[in-house]
Structure formats: structure tokens, C-alpha cells
Amino acid sequence: MPNGDLNTFVGQRSVNGETVDVWQADVHPGYAFCLSTDNSIVAIVITIDGDELVAL
């Protein structure tokens, strides 16, 4: 599990057909990571000025 003192759970999204949890880094609000049910990072999401880049 991500450290709740450093990251905030912001919801869920679908990545490659799998529903994953999305956590945002508190010190860098434009950066988030997606965790599968086994807590593996399956995607990194970077949002700048409303545009989103997803690294799988």
C-alpha cells in the first residue's frame, strides 16, 4: 500500500481492461500512479494544464 502520509487516493480508472486504484503524490499534484489489486504499479499518469500523459 502507498504511504498515506505522502499520497492521496483519488479514485479508480480502467487500465488495459482492469480497474485499478489511482494515488496522487501529495508533493507533486500533477503526478499519479495506478495500482493493481496486488499493489503493482501498472501506470503512471502525468497531468499538465489539463492534458494527460499515461505511461503503461
PDB file of N, CA and C in Angstrom:
ATOM      1  N   MET A   1       0.837  -1.196   0.000  1.00  0.00           N
ATOM      2  CA  MET A   1       0.000   0.000   0.000  1.00  0.00           C
ATOM      3  C   MET A   1       0.870   1.243   0.000  1.00  0.00           C
ATOM      4  N   PRO A   2       0.433   2.267  -0.689  1.00  0.00           N
ATOM      5  CA  PRO A   2       1.161   3.532  -0.670  1.00  0.00           C
ATOM      6  C   PRO A   2       1.107   4.170   0.723  1.00  0.00           C
ATOM      7  N   ASN A   3       2.098   4.954   1.010  1.00  0.00           N
ATOM      8  CA  ASN A   3       2.158   5.668   2.269  1.00  0.00           C
ATOM      9  C   ASN A   3       1.103   6.772   2.252  1.00  0.00           C
ATOM     10  N   GLY A   4       0.117   6.690   3.133  1.00  0.00           N
ATOM     11  CA  GLY A   4      -0.962   7.662   3.196  1.00  0.00           C
ATOM     12  C   GLY A   4      -0.522   9.039   3.657  1.00  0.00           C
ATOM     13  N   ASP A   5       0.672   9.139   4.238  1.00  0.00           N
ATOM     14  CA  ASP A   5       1.196  10.448   4.636  1.00  0.00           C
ATOM     15  C   ASP A   5       1.788  11.199   3.449  1.00  0.00           C
ATOM     16  N   LEU A   6       2.107  10.487   2.372  1.00  0.00           N
ATOM     17  CA  LEU A   6       2.745  11.093   1.207  1.00  0.00           C
ATOM     18  C   LEU A   6       1.870  11.098  -0.041  1.00  0.00           C
ATOM     19  N   ASN A   7       0.827  10.269  -0.038  1.00  0.00           N
ATOM     20  CA  ASN A   7      -0.016  10.089  -1.219  1.00  0.00           C
ATOM     21  C   ASN A   7      -1.480  10.101  -0.826  1.00  0.00           C
ATOM     22  N   THR A   8      -2.330  10.478  -1.789  1.00  0.00           N
ATOM     23  CA  THR A   8      -3.766  10.536  -1.557  1.00  0.00           C
ATOM     24  C   THR A   8      -4.480   9.675  -2.589  1.00  0.00           C
ATOM     25  N   PHE A   9      -5.394   8.821  -2.119  1.00  0.00           N
ATOM     26  CA  PHE A   9      -6.226   8.029  -3.024  1.00  0.00           C
ATOM     27  C   PHE A   9      -7.203   8.974  -3.706  1.00  0.00           C
ATOM     28  N   VAL A  10      -7.238   8.969  -5.051  1.00  0.00           N
ATOM     29  CA  VAL A  10      -8.102   9.890  -5.786  1.00  0.00           C
ATOM     30  C   VAL A  10      -9.191   9.201  -6.586  1.00  0.00           C
ATOM     31  N   GLY A  11      -9.228   7.881  -6.582  1.00  0.00           N
ATOM     32  CA  GLY A  11     -10.294   7.176  -7.283  1.00  0.00           C
ATOM     33  C   GLY A  11      -9.792   5.959  -8.022  1.00  0.00           C
ATOM     34  N   GLN A  12     -10.582   5.536  -8.985  1.00  0.00           N
ATOM     35  CA  GLN A  12     -10.236   4.362  -9.786  1.00  0.00           C
ATOM     36  C   GLN A  12     -10.374   4.716 -11.257  1.00  0.00           C
ATOM     37  N   ARG A  13      -9.694   3.947 -12.083  1.00  0.00           N
ATOM     38  CA  ARG A  13      -9.798   4.085 -13.539  1.00  0.00           C
ATOM     39  C   ARG A  13      -9.516   2.733 -14.156  1.00  0.00           C
ATOM     40  N   SER A  14      -9.820   2.603 -15.415  1.00  0.00           N
ATOM     41  CA  SER A  14      -9.568   1.365 -16.138  1.00  0.00           C
ATOM     42  C   SER A  14      -8.240   1.480 -16.889  1.00  0.00           C
ATOM     43  N   VAL A  15      -7.383   0.499 -16.693  1.00  0.00           N
ATOM     44  CA  VAL A  15      -6.110   0.410 -17.408  1.00  0.00           C
ATOM     45  C   VAL A  15      -6.036  -0.977 -18.023  1.00  0.00           C
ATOM     46  N   ASN A  16      -6.010  -1.024 -19.348  1.00  0.00           N
ATOM     47  CA  ASN A  16      -5.974  -2.305 -20.070  1.00  0.00           C
ATOM     48  C   ASN A  16      -7.088  -3.247 -19.626  1.00  0.00           C
ATOM     49  N   GLY A  17      -8.276  -2.701 -19.403  1.00  0.00           N
ATOM     50  CA  GLY A  17      -9.430  -3.513 -19.029  1.00  0.00           C
ATOM     51  C   GLY A  17      -9.502  -3.890 -17.564  1.00  0.00           C
ATOM     52  N   GLU A  18      -8.556  -3.452 -16.762  1.00  0.00           N
ATOM     53  CA  GLU A  18      -8.531  -3.758 -15.327  1.00  0.00           C
ATOM     54  C   GLU A  18      -8.838  -2.477 -14.539  1.00  0.00           C
ATOM     55  N   THR A  19      -9.721  -2.572 -13.541  1.00  0.00           N
ATOM     56  CA  THR A  19      -9.992  -1.432 -12.677  1.00  0.00           C
ATOM     57  C   THR A  19      -8.890  -1.347 -11.634  1.00  0.00           C
ATOM     58  N   VAL A  20      -8.244  -0.191 -11.575  1.00  0.00           N
ATOM     59  CA  VAL A  20      -7.100  -0.003 -10.671  1.00  0.00           C
ATOM     60  C   VAL A  20      -7.328   1.225  -9.797  1.00  0.00           C
ATOM     61  N   ASP A  21      -6.639   1.263  -8.665  1.00  0.00           N
ATOM     62  CA  ASP A  21      -6.690   2.413  -7.770  1.00  0.00           C
ATOM     63  C   ASP A  21      -5.693   3.462  -8.230  1.00  0.00           C
ATOM     64  N   VAL A  22      -6.088   4.732  -8.148  1.00  0.00           N
ATOM     65  CA  VAL A  22      -5.223   5.835  -8.542  1.00  0.00           C
ATOM     66  C   VAL A  22      -4.829   6.619  -7.293  1.00  0.00           C
ATOM     67  N   TRP A  23      -3.517   6.789  -7.121  1.00  0.00           N
ATOM     68  CA  TRP A  23      -2.965   7.526  -5.986  1.00  0.00           C
ATOM     69  C   TRP A  23      -2.173   8.706  -6.516  1.00  0.00           C
ATOM     70  N   GLN A  24      -2.363   9.849  -5.880  1.00  0.00           N
ATOM     71  CA  GLN A  24      -1.664  11.073  -6.278  1.00  0.00           C
ATOM     72  C   GLN A  24      -0.574  11.387  -5.266  1.00  0.00           C
ATOM     73  N   ALA A  25       0.589  11.772  -5.769  1.00  0.00           N
ATOM     74  CA  ALA A  25       1.685  12.190  -4.904  1.00  0.00           C
ATOM     75  C   ALA A  25       1.361  13.573  -4.351  1.00  0.00           C
ATOM     76  N   ASP A  26       1.320  13.721  -3.031  1.00  0.00           N
ATOM     77  CA  ASP A  26       0.924  14.982  -2.416  1.00  0.00           C
ATOM     78  C   ASP A  26       1.871  16.132  -2.745  1.00  0.00           C
ATOM     79  N   VAL A  27       3.166  15.867  -2.839  1.00  0.00           N
ATOM     80  CA  VAL A  27       4.127  16.946  -3.100  1.00  0.00           C
ATOM     81  C   VAL A  27       4.177  17.321  -4.578  1.00  0.00           C
ATOM     82  N   HIS A  28       3.650  16.471  -5.451  1.00  0.00           N
ATOM     83  CA  HIS A  28       3.601  16.745  -6.896  1.00  0.00           C
ATOM     84  C   HIS A  28       2.204  16.412  -7.400  1.00  0.00           C
ATOM     85  N   PRO A  29       1.246  17.323  -7.225  1.00  0.00           N
ATOM     86  CA  PRO A  29      -0.150  17.003  -7.545  1.00  0.00           C
ATOM     87  C   PRO A  29      -0.430  16.631  -8.991  1.00  0.00           C
ATOM     88  N   GLY A  30       0.461  16.906  -9.925  1.00  0.00           N
ATOM     89  CA  GLY A  30       0.245  16.517 -11.315  1.00  0.00           C
ATOM     90  C   GLY A  30       0.679  15.096 -11.622  1.00  0.00           C
ATOM     91  N   TYR A  31       1.210  14.407 -10.617  1.00  0.00           N
ATOM     92  CA  TYR A  31       1.720  13.056 -10.822  1.00  0.00           C
ATOM     93  C   TYR A  31       0.896  12.057 -10.019  1.00  0.00           C
ATOM     94  N   ALA A  32       0.509  10.972 -10.678  1.00  0.00           N
ATOM     95  CA  ALA A  32      -0.255   9.925 -10.007  1.00  0.00           C
ATOM     96  C   ALA A  32       0.233   8.567 -10.498  1.00  0.00           C
ATOM     97  N   PHE A  33      -0.075   7.539  -9.729  1.00  0.00           N
ATOM     98  CA  PHE A  33       0.267   6.180 -10.140  1.00  0.00           C
ATOM     99  C   PHE A  33      -0.930   5.285  -9.913  1.00  0.00           C
ATOM    100  N   CYS A  34      -1.036   4.264 -10.743  1.00  0.00           N
ATOM    101  CA  CYS A  34      -2.159   3.333 -10.717  1.00  0.00           C
ATOM    102  C   CYS A  34      -1.685   1.984 -10.200  1.00  0.00           C
ATOM    103  N   LEU A  35      -2.395   1.476  -9.197  1.00  0.00           N
ATOM    104  CA  LEU A  35      -2.024   0.199  -8.585  1.00  0.00           C
ATOM    105  C   LEU A  35      -3.055  -0.871  -8.885  1.00  0.00           C
ATOM    106  N   SER A  36      -2.572  -2.061  -9.264  1.00  0.00           N
ATOM    107  CA  SER A  36      -3.452  -3.202  -9.475  1.00  0.00           C
ATOM    108  C   SER A  36      -3.823  -3.792  -8.112  1.00  0.00           C
ATOM    109  N   THR A  37      -4.637  -4.832  -8.130  1.00  0.00           N
ATOM    110  CA  THR A  37      -5.092  -5.437  -6.872  1.00  0.00           C
ATOM    111  C   THR A  37      -3.955  -6.049  -6.064  1.00  0.00           C
ATOM    112  N   ASP A  38      -2.831  -6.392  -6.728  1.00  0.00           N
ATOM    113  CA  ASP A  38      -1.678  -6.920  -5.988  1.00  0.00           C
ATOM    114  C   ASP A  38      -0.657  -5.817  -5.661  1.00  0.00           C
ATOM    115  N   ASN A  39      -1.096  -4.553  -5.758  1.00  0.00           N
ATOM    116  CA  ASN A  39      -0.290  -3.367  -5.442  1.00  0.00           C
ATOM    117  C   ASN A  39       0.904  -3.166  -6.371  1.00  0.00           C
ATOM    118  N   SER A  40       0.828  -3.692  -7.588  1.00  0.00           N
ATOM    119  CA  SER A  40       1.854  -3.431  -8.597  1.00  0.00           C
ATOM    120  C   SER A  40       1.489  -2.143  -9.334  1.00  0.00           C
ATOM    121  N   ILE A  41       2.481  -1.306  -9.610  1.00  0.00           N
ATOM    122  CA  ILE A  41       2.229  -0.108 -10.395  1.00  0.00           C
ATOM    123  C   ILE A  41       2.052  -0.523 -11.855  1.00  0.00           C
ATOM    124  N   VAL A  42       0.873  -0.221 -12.413  1.00  0.00           N
ATOM    125  CA  VAL A  42       0.586  -0.604 -13.797  1.00  0.00           C
ATOM    126  C   VAL A  42       0.577   0.601 -14.731  1.00  0.00           C
ATOM    127  N   ALA A  43       0.563   1.817 -14.170  1.00  0.00           N
ATOM    128  CA  ALA A  43       0.591   3.024 -14.993  1.00  0.00           C
ATOM    129  C   ALA A  43       1.010   4.219 -14.155  1.00  0.00           C
ATOM    130  N   ILE A  44       1.641   5.168 -14.823  1.00  0.00           N
ATOM    131  CA  ILE A  44       1.977   6.466 -14.231  1.00  0.00           C
ATOM    132  C   ILE A  44       1.188   7.501 -15.034  1.00  0.00           C
ATOM    133  N   VAL A  45       0.561   8.437 -14.339  1.00  0.00           N
ATOM    134  CA  VAL A  45      -0.249   9.458 -15.003  1.00  0.00           C
ATOM    135  C   VAL A  45       0.330  10.830 -14.655  1.00  0.00           C
ATOM    136  N   ILE A  46       0.635  11.609 -15.685  1.00  0.00           N
ATOM    137  CA  ILE A  46       1.134  12.976 -15.500  1.00  0.00           C
ATOM    138  C   ILE A  46       0.116  13.911 -16.146  1.00  0.00           C
ATOM    139  N   THR A  47      -0.349  14.891 -15.374  1.00  0.00           N
ATOM    140  CA  THR A  47      -1.324  15.857 -15.872  1.00  0.00           C
ATOM    141  C   THR A  47      -0.731  17.257 -15.796  1.00  0.00           C
ATOM    142  N   ILE A  48      -0.692  17.940 -16.936  1.00  0.00           N
ATOM    143  CA  ILE A  48      -0.175  19.306 -17.016  1.00  0.00           C
ATOM    144  C   ILE A  48      -1.166  20.140 -17.809  1.00  0.00           C
ATOM    145  N   ASP A  49      -1.642  21.207 -17.216  1.00  0.00           N
ATOM    146  CA  ASP A  49      -2.583  22.121 -17.875  1.00  0.00           C
ATOM    147  C   ASP A  49      -3.768  21.393 -18.496  1.00  0.00           C
ATOM    148  N   GLY A  50      -4.282  20.368 -17.812  1.00  0.00           N
ATOM    149  CA  GLY A  50      -5.444  19.647 -18.281  1.00  0.00           C
ATOM    150  C   GLY A  50      -5.154  18.537 -19.276  1.00  0.00           C
ATOM    151  N   ASP A  51      -3.924  18.471 -19.786  1.00  0.00           N
ATOM    152  CA  ASP A  51      -3.538  17.387 -20.685  1.00  0.00           C
ATOM    153  C   ASP A  51      -2.953  16.245 -19.880  1.00  0.00           C
ATOM    154  N   GLU A  52      -3.239  15.020 -20.302  1.00  0.00           N
ATOM    155  CA  GLU A  52      -2.825  13.855 -19.547  1.00  0.00           C
ATOM    156  C   GLU A  52      -1.914  12.955 -20.384  1.00  0.00           C
ATOM    157  N   LEU A  53      -0.841  12.508 -19.773  1.00  0.00           N
ATOM    158  CA  LEU A  53       0.073  11.537 -20.379  1.00  0.00           C
ATOM    159  C   LEU A  53       0.071  10.310 -19.498  1.00  0.00           C
ATOM    160  N   VAL A  54      -0.182   9.141 -20.081  1.00  0.00           N
ATOM    161  CA  VAL A  54      -0.228   7.892 -19.323  1.00  0.00           C
ATOM    162  C   VAL A  54       0.881   6.981 -19.829  1.00  0.00           C
ATOM    163  N   ALA A  55       1.743   6.565 -18.910  1.00  0.00           N
ATOM    164  CA  ALA A  55       2.813   5.613 -19.236  1.00  0.00           C
ATOM    165  C   ALA A  55       2.414   4.253 -18.687  1.00  0.00           C
ATOM    166  N   LEU A  56       2.339   3.262 -19.567  1.00  0.00           N
ATOM    167  CA  LEU A  56       1.952   1.906 -19.155  1.00  0.00           C
ATOM    168  C   LEU A  56       3.165   1.045 -18.954  1.00  0.00           C
TER     169      LEU A  56
END
